[in-house]
mmCIF file of C-alpha atoms in Angstrom:
data_model
loop_
_atom_site.group_PDB
_atom_site.id
_atom_site.type_symbol
_atom_site.label_atom_id
_atom_site.label_comp_id
_atom_site.label_asym_id
_atom_site.label_seq_id
_atom_site.Cartn_x
_atom_site.Cartn_y
_atom_site.Cartn_z
ATOM 1 C CA MET A 14 -4.660 36.476 -19.601
ATOM 2 C CA ALA A 15 -6.778 33.574 -20.454
ATOM 3 C CA THR A 16 -9.617 33.437 -17.805
ATOM 4 C CA PHE A 17 -11.730 30.285 -16.771
ATOM 5 C CA ASN A 18 -15.225 30.103 -15.151
ATOM 6 C CA LEU A 19 -15.411 29.033 -11.654
ATOM 7 C CA SER A 20 -17.039 25.759 -12.625
ATOM 8 C CA SER A 21 -13.965 25.133 -14.859
ATOM 9 C CA TYR A 22 -11.746 24.866 -11.198
ATOM 10 C CA ASN A 23 -14.417 22.823 -9.404
ATOM 11 C CA PRO A 24 -16.211 20.346 -11.961
ATOM 12 C CA SER A 25 -19.143 18.617 -10.006
ATOM 13 C CA TYR A 26 -17.508 15.250 -11.146
ATOM 14 C CA PHE A 27 -15.626 13.022 -13.262
ATOM 15 C CA THR A 28 -16.072 9.734 -15.164
ATOM 16 C CA LEU A 29 -14.533 6.561 -14.605
ATOM 17 C CA VAL A 30 -14.303 4.640 -17.830
ATOM 18 C CA GLY A 31 -13.099 1.311 -16.284
ATOM 19 C CA ILE A 32 -11.135 -0.696 -18.440
ATOM 20 C CA PRO A 33 -11.154 0.658 -21.985
ATOM 21 C CA GLY A 34 -11.165 -2.280 -24.640
ATOM 22 C CA LEU A 35 -12.549 -4.615 -22.014
ATOM 23 C CA GLU A 36 -16.171 -3.412 -21.724
ATOM 24 C CA LYS A 37 -17.980 -6.623 -22.354
ATOM 25 C CA PHE A 38 -15.947 -8.418 -20.123
ATOM 26 C CA HIS A 39 -16.601 -6.016 -17.043
ATOM 27 C CA ILE A 40 -18.941 -7.967 -15.174
ATOM 28 C CA TRP A 41 -16.518 -11.224 -15.415
ATOM 29 C CA ILE A 42 -13.547 -9.344 -14.556
ATOM 30 C CA ALA A 43 -15.012 -8.095 -11.319
ATOM 31 C CA ILE A 44 -15.686 -11.519 -9.818
ATOM 32 C CA PRO A 45 -11.971 -12.247 -9.287
ATOM 33 C CA PHE A 46 -11.426 -8.708 -7.887
ATOM 34 C CA CYS A 47 -14.644 -9.258 -5.471
ATOM 35 C CA ALA A 48 -13.335 -12.527 -4.081
ATOM 36 C CA ILE A 49 -9.537 -11.183 -3.733
ATOM 37 C CA TYR A 50 -10.904 -8.191 -1.777
ATOM 38 C CA LEU A 51 -13.105 -10.467 0.680
ATOM 39 C CA VAL A 52 -10.060 -12.475 1.300
ATOM 40 C CA ALA A 53 -8.086 -9.192 2.206
ATOM 41 C CA ILE A 54 -10.681 -7.961 4.315
ATOM 42 C CA ALA A 55 -11.266 -11.353 6.280
ATOM 43 C CA GLY A 56 -7.325 -11.967 6.595
ATOM 44 C CA ASN A 57 -6.539 -8.342 7.842
ATOM 45 C CA SER A 58 -9.542 -8.397 9.963
ATOM 46 C CA LEU A 59 -8.220 -11.795 11.569
ATOM 47 C CA LEU A 60 -4.850 -10.682 12.117
ATOM 48 C CA LEU A 61 -5.813 -7.249 13.724
ATOM 49 C CA TYR A 62 -8.117 -9.343 16.045
ATOM 50 C CA LEU A 63 -5.358 -11.827 17.200
ATOM 51 C CA ILE A 64 -2.745 -9.111 17.728
ATOM 52 C CA VAL A 65 -5.404 -6.918 19.739
ATOM 53 C CA THR A 66 -6.976 -9.603 21.621
ATOM 54 C CA GLU A 67 -3.853 -11.640 22.357
ATOM 55 C CA HIS A 68 -1.508 -10.383 24.828
ATOM 56 C CA SER A 69 1.557 -12.425 23.699
ATOM 57 C CA LEU A 70 1.672 -10.526 20.457
ATOM 58 C CA HIS A 71 1.928 -7.206 21.949
ATOM 59 C CA GLU A 72 5.427 -7.356 20.559
ATOM 60 C CA PRO A 73 6.947 -4.636 18.322
ATOM 61 C CA MET A 74 7.138 -6.652 15.342
ATOM 62 C CA PHE A 75 3.302 -7.675 15.868
ATOM 63 C CA LEU A 76 2.645 -3.984 16.426
ATOM 64 C CA PHE A 77 3.919 -2.911 13.177
ATOM 65 C CA LEU A 78 2.262 -5.858 11.447
ATOM 66 C CA SER A 79 -0.907 -4.688 12.909
ATOM 67 C CA MET A 80 -0.413 -1.157 11.316
ATOM 68 C CA LEU A 81 0.475 -2.649 8.126
ATOM 69 C CA ALA A 82 -2.974 -4.739 8.560
ATOM 70 C CA GLN A 83 -4.932 -1.384 8.772
ATOM 71 C CA THR A 84 -2.926 0.364 6.118
ATOM 72 C CA ASP A 85 -3.642 -2.581 3.983
ATOM 73 C CA LEU A 86 -7.457 -2.114 4.602
ATOM 74 C CA ILE A 87 -7.467 1.213 3.554
ATOM 75 C CA LEU A 88 -5.545 0.538 0.312
ATOM 76 C CA SER A 89 -7.892 -1.726 -0.700
ATOM 77 C CA SER A 90 -11.027 -0.541 0.432
ATOM 78 C CA THR A 91 -10.023 2.915 -0.990
ATOM 79 C CA THR A 92 -10.471 1.440 -4.675
ATOM 80 C CA VAL A 93 -11.912 -1.855 -4.839
ATOM 81 C CA PRO A 94 -15.758 -0.808 -4.034
ATOM 82 C CA LYS A 95 -15.756 1.797 -6.630
ATOM 83 C CA LEU A 96 -14.197 -0.735 -9.116
ATOM 84 C CA LEU A 97 -16.882 -3.001 -8.364
ATOM 85 C CA SER A 98 -19.568 -0.506 -8.559
ATOM 86 C CA ASN A 99 -18.231 0.527 -12.177
ATOM 87 C CA LEU A 100 -17.710 -3.041 -13.899
ATOM 88 C CA TRP A 101 -21.080 -4.430 -12.286
ATOM 89 C CA PHE A 102 -23.477 -1.478 -12.255
ATOM 90 C CA GLY A 103 -22.307 0.848 -14.554
ATOM 91 C CA ASP A 104 -21.672 3.512 -11.817
ATOM 92 C CA LYS A 105 -18.730 5.400 -13.611
ATOM 93 C CA LYS A 106 -19.245 8.841 -12.018
ATOM 94 C CA ILE A 107 -17.217 10.311 -8.927
ATOM 95 C CA THR A 108 -17.409 13.683 -7.552
ATOM 96 C CA PHE A 109 -14.485 15.719 -7.701
ATOM 97 C CA SER A 110 -14.378 15.607 -3.637
ATOM 98 C CA GLY A 111 -14.530 11.955 -3.786
ATOM 99 C CA CYS A 112 -12.064 11.704 -6.641
ATOM 100 C CA LEU A 113 -9.546 13.831 -4.485
ATOM 101 C CA THR A 114 -10.419 12.013 -1.312
ATOM 102 C CA GLN A 115 -9.522 8.557 -3.117
ATOM 103 C CA MET A 116 -6.666 9.680 -4.496
ATOM 104 C CA PHE A 117 -5.353 11.060 -1.154
ATOM 105 C CA PHE A 118 -5.944 7.807 0.648
ATOM 106 C CA LEU A 119 -4.645 5.652 -2.404
ATOM 107 C CA HIS A 120 -0.947 7.688 -2.114
ATOM 108 C CA PHE A 121 -1.390 8.237 1.739
ATOM 109 C CA SER A 122 -1.892 4.312 2.148
ATOM 110 C CA CYS A 123 0.972 3.668 -0.315
ATOM 111 C CA ALA A 124 3.449 6.095 1.718
ATOM 112 C CA MET A 125 2.247 4.358 5.063
ATOM 113 C CA ASP A 126 3.136 0.735 3.696
ATOM 114 C CA SER A 127 6.312 1.883 2.693
ATOM 115 C CA ALA A 128 7.323 3.325 5.805
ATOM 116 C CA THR A 129 5.735 0.407 8.058
ATOM 117 C CA LEU A 130 8.151 -2.010 6.074
ATOM 118 C CA MET A 131 11.237 0.075 6.694
ATOM 119 C CA ALA A 132 10.225 0.357 10.568
ATOM 120 C CA MET A 133 9.553 -3.677 10.668
ATOM 121 C CA ALA A 134 13.556 -3.777 9.180
ATOM 122 C CA TYR A 135 14.683 -1.631 12.119
ATOM 123 C CA ASP A 136 12.646 -4.012 14.094
ATOM 124 C CA ARG A 137 14.402 -6.965 12.701
ATOM 125 C CA TYR A 138 17.974 -5.345 12.957
ATOM 126 C CA VAL A 139 17.491 -4.539 16.465
ATOM 127 C CA ALA A 140 16.009 -8.167 17.385
ATOM 128 C CA ILE A 141 18.999 -9.969 15.734
ATOM 129 C CA CYS A 142 22.178 -7.390 15.888
ATOM 130 C CA SER A 143 21.487 -6.297 19.507
ATOM 131 C CA PRO A 144 19.105 -8.822 20.916
ATOM 132 C CA LEU A 145 19.725 -8.154 24.732
ATOM 133 C CA LYS A 146 18.835 -4.376 24.381
ATOM 134 C CA TYR A 147 15.734 -5.440 22.041
ATOM 135 C CA ALA A 148 13.264 -4.660 24.775
ATOM 136 C CA THR A 149 15.023 -1.637 26.219
ATOM 137 C CA ILE A 150 15.364 0.142 22.453
ATOM 138 C CA LEU A 151 11.842 -0.786 21.365
ATOM 139 C CA THR A 152 9.700 -0.039 24.402
ATOM 140 C CA HIS A 153 6.043 0.713 23.850
ATOM 141 C CA GLN A 154 6.648 4.204 23.923
ATOM 142 C CA VAL A 155 9.050 4.382 21.153
ATOM 143 C CA ILE A 156 6.794 2.134 19.166
ATOM 144 C CA ILE A 157 4.123 4.737 19.369
ATOM 145 C CA LYS A 158 6.406 7.493 18.523
ATOM 146 C CA ILE A 159 7.442 5.428 15.522
ATOM 147 C CA MET A 160 3.963 4.891 14.430
ATOM 148 C CA LEU A 161 3.210 8.347 15.014
ATOM 149 C CA GLY A 162 5.967 9.586 13.014
ATOM 150 C CA ILE A 163 4.983 7.138 10.096
ATOM 151 C CA ILE A 164 1.598 8.794 10.158
ATOM 152 C CA VAL A 165 2.681 12.405 10.136
ATOM 153 C CA ARG A 166 5.199 11.818 7.674
ATOM 154 C CA SER A 167 2.721 10.018 5.005
ATOM 155 C CA PHE A 168 0.276 12.758 5.894
ATOM 156 C CA CYS A 169 2.417 15.923 5.107
ATOM 157 C CA VAL A 170 4.215 14.674 1.749
ATOM 158 C CA ILE A 171 0.795 13.538 0.461
ATOM 159 C CA PHE A 172 -1.910 15.963 1.753
ATOM 160 C CA PRO A 173 -0.349 18.828 -0.514
ATOM 161 C CA VAL A 174 -1.308 16.993 -3.415
ATOM 162 C CA VAL A 175 -4.913 17.788 -2.711
ATOM 163 C CA PHE A 176 -4.144 21.396 -3.145
ATOM 164 C CA LEU A 177 -1.972 20.796 -6.311
ATOM 165 C CA LEU A 178 -5.023 19.517 -7.933
ATOM 166 C CA LYS A 179 -7.749 21.614 -6.393
ATOM 167 C CA ARG A 180 -5.800 24.696 -8.305
ATOM 168 C CA LEU A 181 -5.803 23.395 -11.494
ATOM 169 C CA PRO A 182 -8.946 24.514 -14.015
ATOM 170 C CA PHE A 183 -10.559 21.562 -15.466
ATOM 171 C CA CYS A 184 -11.864 23.001 -18.509
ATOM 172 C CA ARG A 185 -11.130 19.983 -21.050
ATOM 173 C CA THR A 186 -12.571 16.380 -20.928
ATOM 174 C CA LEU A 187 -13.583 14.984 -17.698
ATOM 175 C CA VAL A 188 -13.246 11.388 -18.633
ATOM 176 C CA ILE A 189 -10.502 9.370 -16.629
ATOM 177 C CA PRO A 190 -9.578 6.201 -18.562
ATOM 178 C CA HIS A 191 -9.006 4.465 -15.498
ATOM 179 C CA THR A 192 -10.708 2.667 -12.808
ATOM 180 C CA TYR A 193 -9.590 4.896 -9.811
ATOM 181 C CA CYS A 194 -8.534 8.643 -9.100
ATOM 182 C CA GLU A 195 -4.505 9.176 -9.146
ATOM 183 C CA HIS A 196 -2.639 12.121 -8.783
ATOM 184 C CA ILE A 197 -1.095 12.513 -12.340
ATOM 185 C CA GLY A 198 -3.833 10.831 -13.970
ATOM 186 C CA VAL A 199 -6.336 13.700 -12.536
ATOM 187 C CA ALA A 200 -3.606 16.514 -13.343
ATOM 188 C CA ARG A 201 -3.296 15.494 -17.198
ATOM 189 C CA LEU A 202 -7.191 16.345 -17.411
ATOM 190 C CA SER A 203 -6.192 19.983 -16.789
ATOM 191 C CA CYS A 204 -5.816 22.734 -19.308
ATOM 192 C CA ALA A 205 -2.990 24.561 -17.312
ATOM 193 C CA ASP A 206 0.791 23.841 -16.768
ATOM 194 C CA ILE A 207 1.129 20.910 -14.417
ATOM 195 C CA SER A 208 4.880 20.811 -14.161
ATOM 196 C CA ILE A 209 4.417 21.272 -10.477
ATOM 197 C CA ASN A 210 2.497 18.363 -10.114
ATOM 198 C CA ILE A 211 4.934 16.238 -12.110
ATOM 199 C CA TRP A 212 7.940 17.574 -9.859
ATOM 200 C CA TYR A 213 6.048 16.903 -6.819
ATOM 201 C CA GLY A 214 5.030 13.669 -8.086
ATOM 202 C CA ILE A 215 8.788 12.591 -8.649
ATOM 203 C CA ALA A 216 9.946 14.097 -5.445
ATOM 204 C CA VAL A 217 7.630 12.449 -3.279
ATOM 205 C CA PRO A 218 9.021 8.566 -3.993
ATOM 206 C CA ILE A 219 12.404 9.818 -3.879
ATOM 207 C CA THR A 220 12.374 11.145 -0.713
ATOM 208 C CA THR A 221 9.787 8.827 0.599
ATOM 209 C CA VAL A 222 9.763 5.200 -0.832
ATOM 210 C CA VAL A 223 13.501 5.421 -2.070
ATOM 211 C CA SER A 224 15.089 6.387 1.145
ATOM 212 C CA ASP A 225 12.599 3.765 2.806
ATOM 213 C CA ILE A 226 14.259 1.294 0.595
ATOM 214 C CA VAL A 227 17.712 2.263 1.042
ATOM 215 C CA LEU A 228 17.435 1.921 4.789
ATOM 216 C CA ILE A 229 15.546 -1.470 4.510
ATOM 217 C CA VAL A 230 18.618 -2.738 2.405
ATOM 218 C CA VAL A 231 21.156 -1.153 4.948
ATOM 219 C CA SER A 232 19.089 -3.024 7.850
ATOM 220 C CA TYR A 233 19.265 -6.357 5.981
ATOM 221 C CA THR A 234 22.988 -5.696 5.091
ATOM 222 C CA LEU A 235 23.820 -5.207 8.952
ATOM 223 C CA ILE A 236 21.516 -8.304 9.660
ATOM 224 C CA LEU A 237 23.269 -10.564 7.374
ATOM 225 C CA SER A 238 26.845 -9.734 8.198
ATOM 226 C CA VAL A 239 25.503 -10.274 12.021
ATOM 227 C CA VAL A 240 23.857 -13.704 10.855
ATOM 228 C CA PHE A 241 26.863 -15.290 8.783
ATOM 229 C CA ARG A 242 29.308 -14.693 11.729
ATOM 230 C CA LEU A 243 26.990 -17.034 14.157
ATOM 231 C CA PRO A 244 28.739 -20.093 15.217
ATOM 232 C CA SER A 245 26.173 -22.757 14.422
ATOM 233 C CA HIS A 246 23.998 -23.409 11.204
ATOM 234 C CA GLY A 247 20.963 -23.795 13.058
ATOM 235 C CA ALA A 248 21.686 -20.405 14.721
ATOM 236 C CA ARG A 249 21.929 -18.780 11.195
ATOM 237 C CA GLN A 250 18.593 -20.531 10.105
ATOM 238 C CA LYS A 251 16.535 -19.546 13.040
ATOM 239 C CA ALA A 252 17.851 -15.678 12.797
ATOM 240 C CA LEU A 253 16.969 -15.837 8.999
ATOM 241 C CA GLY A 254 13.782 -17.547 9.418
ATOM 242 C CA THR A 255 12.560 -14.367 11.645
ATOM 243 C CA CYS A 256 13.135 -12.235 8.685
ATOM 244 C CA GLY A 257 11.413 -14.500 6.088
ATOM 245 C CA SER A 258 7.801 -13.138 6.243
ATOM 246 C CA HIS A 259 9.088 -9.576 6.077
ATOM 247 C CA ILE A 260 11.479 -10.105 3.069
ATOM 248 C CA CYS A 261 8.537 -11.939 1.245
ATOM 249 C CA VAL A 262 6.084 -8.929 2.009
ATOM 250 C CA ILE A 263 8.826 -6.435 0.962
ATOM 251 C CA LEU A 264 9.042 -7.959 -2.352
ATOM 252 C CA MET A 265 5.303 -8.449 -3.005
ATOM 253 C CA PHE A 266 5.430 -4.407 -2.434
ATOM 254 C CA TYR A 267 7.881 -3.013 -4.238
ATOM 255 C CA THR A 268 8.883 -5.581 -7.143
ATOM 256 C CA PRO A 269 5.305 -4.836 -8.694
ATOM 257 C CA ALA A 270 6.001 -0.818 -8.166
ATOM 258 C CA PHE A 271 9.363 -0.965 -9.945
ATOM 259 C CA PHE A 272 7.597 -3.160 -12.742
ATOM 260 C CA SER A 273 5.062 -0.733 -13.293
ATOM 261 C CA ILE A 274 7.316 1.946 -13.439
ATOM 262 C CA LEU A 275 9.338 0.103 -16.089
ATOM 263 C CA VAL A 276 6.281 -0.628 -18.186
ATOM 264 C CA HIS A 277 5.100 3.077 -17.976
ATOM 265 C CA ARG A 278 8.716 4.388 -19.061
ATOM 266 C CA PHE A 279 9.624 1.866 -21.774
ATOM 267 C CA GLY A 280 6.459 -0.278 -22.519
ATOM 268 C CA HIS A 281 4.796 2.266 -24.953
ATOM 269 C CA LYS A 282 3.384 -0.839 -26.762
ATOM 270 C CA VAL A 283 1.852 -2.518 -23.834
ATOM 271 C CA PRO A 284 -2.122 -2.209 -24.169
ATOM 272 C CA ARG A 285 -3.576 0.287 -21.792
ATOM 273 C CA HIS A 286 -6.036 -2.649 -20.355
ATOM 274 C CA VAL A 287 -2.870 -4.400 -19.233
ATOM 275 C CA LEU A 288 -1.524 -1.314 -17.584
ATOM 276 C CA ILE A 289 -4.932 -0.793 -15.792
ATOM 277 C CA LEU A 290 -5.240 -4.175 -14.831
ATOM 278 C CA PHE A 291 -1.842 -4.811 -13.527
ATOM 279 C CA ALA A 292 -2.535 -1.058 -11.824
ATOM 280 C CA ASN A 293 -5.569 -2.827 -9.878
ATOM 281 C CA PHE A 294 -4.081 -6.115 -9.022
ATOM 282 C CA TYR A 295 -0.978 -3.896 -7.374
ATOM 283 C CA VAL A 296 -3.804 -2.474 -4.608
ATOM 284 C CA VAL A 297 -5.619 -5.494 -4.015
ATOM 285 C CA ILE A 298 -2.868 -8.570 -4.059
ATOM 286 C CA PRO A 299 -0.547 -7.277 -1.597
ATOM 287 C CA PRO A 300 -2.996 -6.657 1.136
ATOM 288 C CA THR A 301 -4.460 -10.240 0.375
ATOM 289 C CA LEU A 302 -1.325 -12.043 0.542
ATOM 290 C CA ASN A 303 0.660 -10.170 3.351
ATOM 291 C CA PRO A 304 -1.552 -11.930 6.236
ATOM 292 C CA ILE A 305 -1.388 -15.261 4.459
ATOM 293 C CA VAL A 306 2.274 -14.785 4.630
ATOM 294 C CA TYR A 307 2.382 -14.184 7.994
ATOM 295 C CA GLY A 308 -0.133 -16.713 9.145
ATOM 296 C CA VAL A 309 1.760 -19.300 7.333
ATOM 297 C CA LYS A 310 5.536 -18.487 8.116
ATOM 298 C CA THR A 311 5.090 -16.796 11.717
ATOM 299 C CA LYS A 312 4.678 -19.561 14.383
ATOM 300 C CA GLN A 313 2.955 -17.262 16.963
ATOM 301 C CA ILE A 314 0.226 -16.176 14.739
ATOM 302 C CA ARG A 315 -0.132 -19.739 13.141
ATOM 303 C CA GLU A 316 -0.644 -21.247 16.303
ATOM 304 C CA LYS A 317 -3.117 -18.377 17.626
ATOM 305 C CA ILE A 318 -5.191 -19.125 14.430
ATOM 306 C CA LEU A 319 -5.243 -22.598 14.842
ATOM 307 C CA MET A 320 -6.359 -22.651 18.602
ATOM 308 C CA LEU A 321 -8.955 -19.991 17.718
ATOM 309 C CA PHE A 322 -10.710 -22.129 15.022
ATOM 310 C CA CYS A 323 -10.131 -25.222 17.236
ATOM 311 C CA GLN A 324 -11.651 -23.685 20.051
ATOM 312 C CA LYS A 325 -14.793 -22.635 17.921
ATOM 313 C CA GLY A 326 -15.080 -25.984 16.546
ATOM 314 C CA THR A 327 -15.071 -27.821 19.942
ATOM 315 C CA GLN A 328 -17.913 -25.308 21.126
#
């Protein structure tokens, strides 16, 4: 049997290449990522502040929105600071434990985002299809249980990935041709069989993300069946208006993910630096746009933002 020394199982660090082929542009590429990241931090922090401080926003929809904002902060902060450090200062090394930590929170926050969007779809379903029972169905106790369920499910499906990687011997190259650590990308550096990692990497999206999408589609199918039976055009428009922000956020989250899957599966001629840039935009663009979409399209939040800045302007 082949044997590996202990250091092969626990490398001290990996090297993150950054964006191969665009090394001379790294400094300039980092500037828009930094700007977008700052907008994401400011937007989601403002959203959380308003939801926490304004009692009128302590409704199920906004509580789920606060969870989405917190998850988006985790998602963007897991990857962008290391990206900027790499591109601006050439800090390419990441410890083995740091790589596993980054990978865990990256996949954990993506699973959390998907589950939260599904919970928000259920909230809209109850609000439109059973408006008289809305307050009795989605009580604060129920909301807390749903949130805890989302956290526990996301943790349980992602945490095993850490052990699936820790068991692998890394006796080949320790260079990751990317800007951050992700499960299969790290597993491919191993000199052992990674079939379990590959199958688990397929099973998790099927059992979580795909099931979330199915439930979202079912929810909106039922919503539309109720909306189109409403007697007046105004009532239909108002009902659909309450779903507009959520639908935009769903499209921003899932569409790039499906596009990325298709490109990786069929776009063999797509340059690697294009794939890496797209992957980095995917973890920073939705967290940036989500608070903007809800701030523009949701009347309650828009009014609270205007009140907040008007009060500061008069002081």
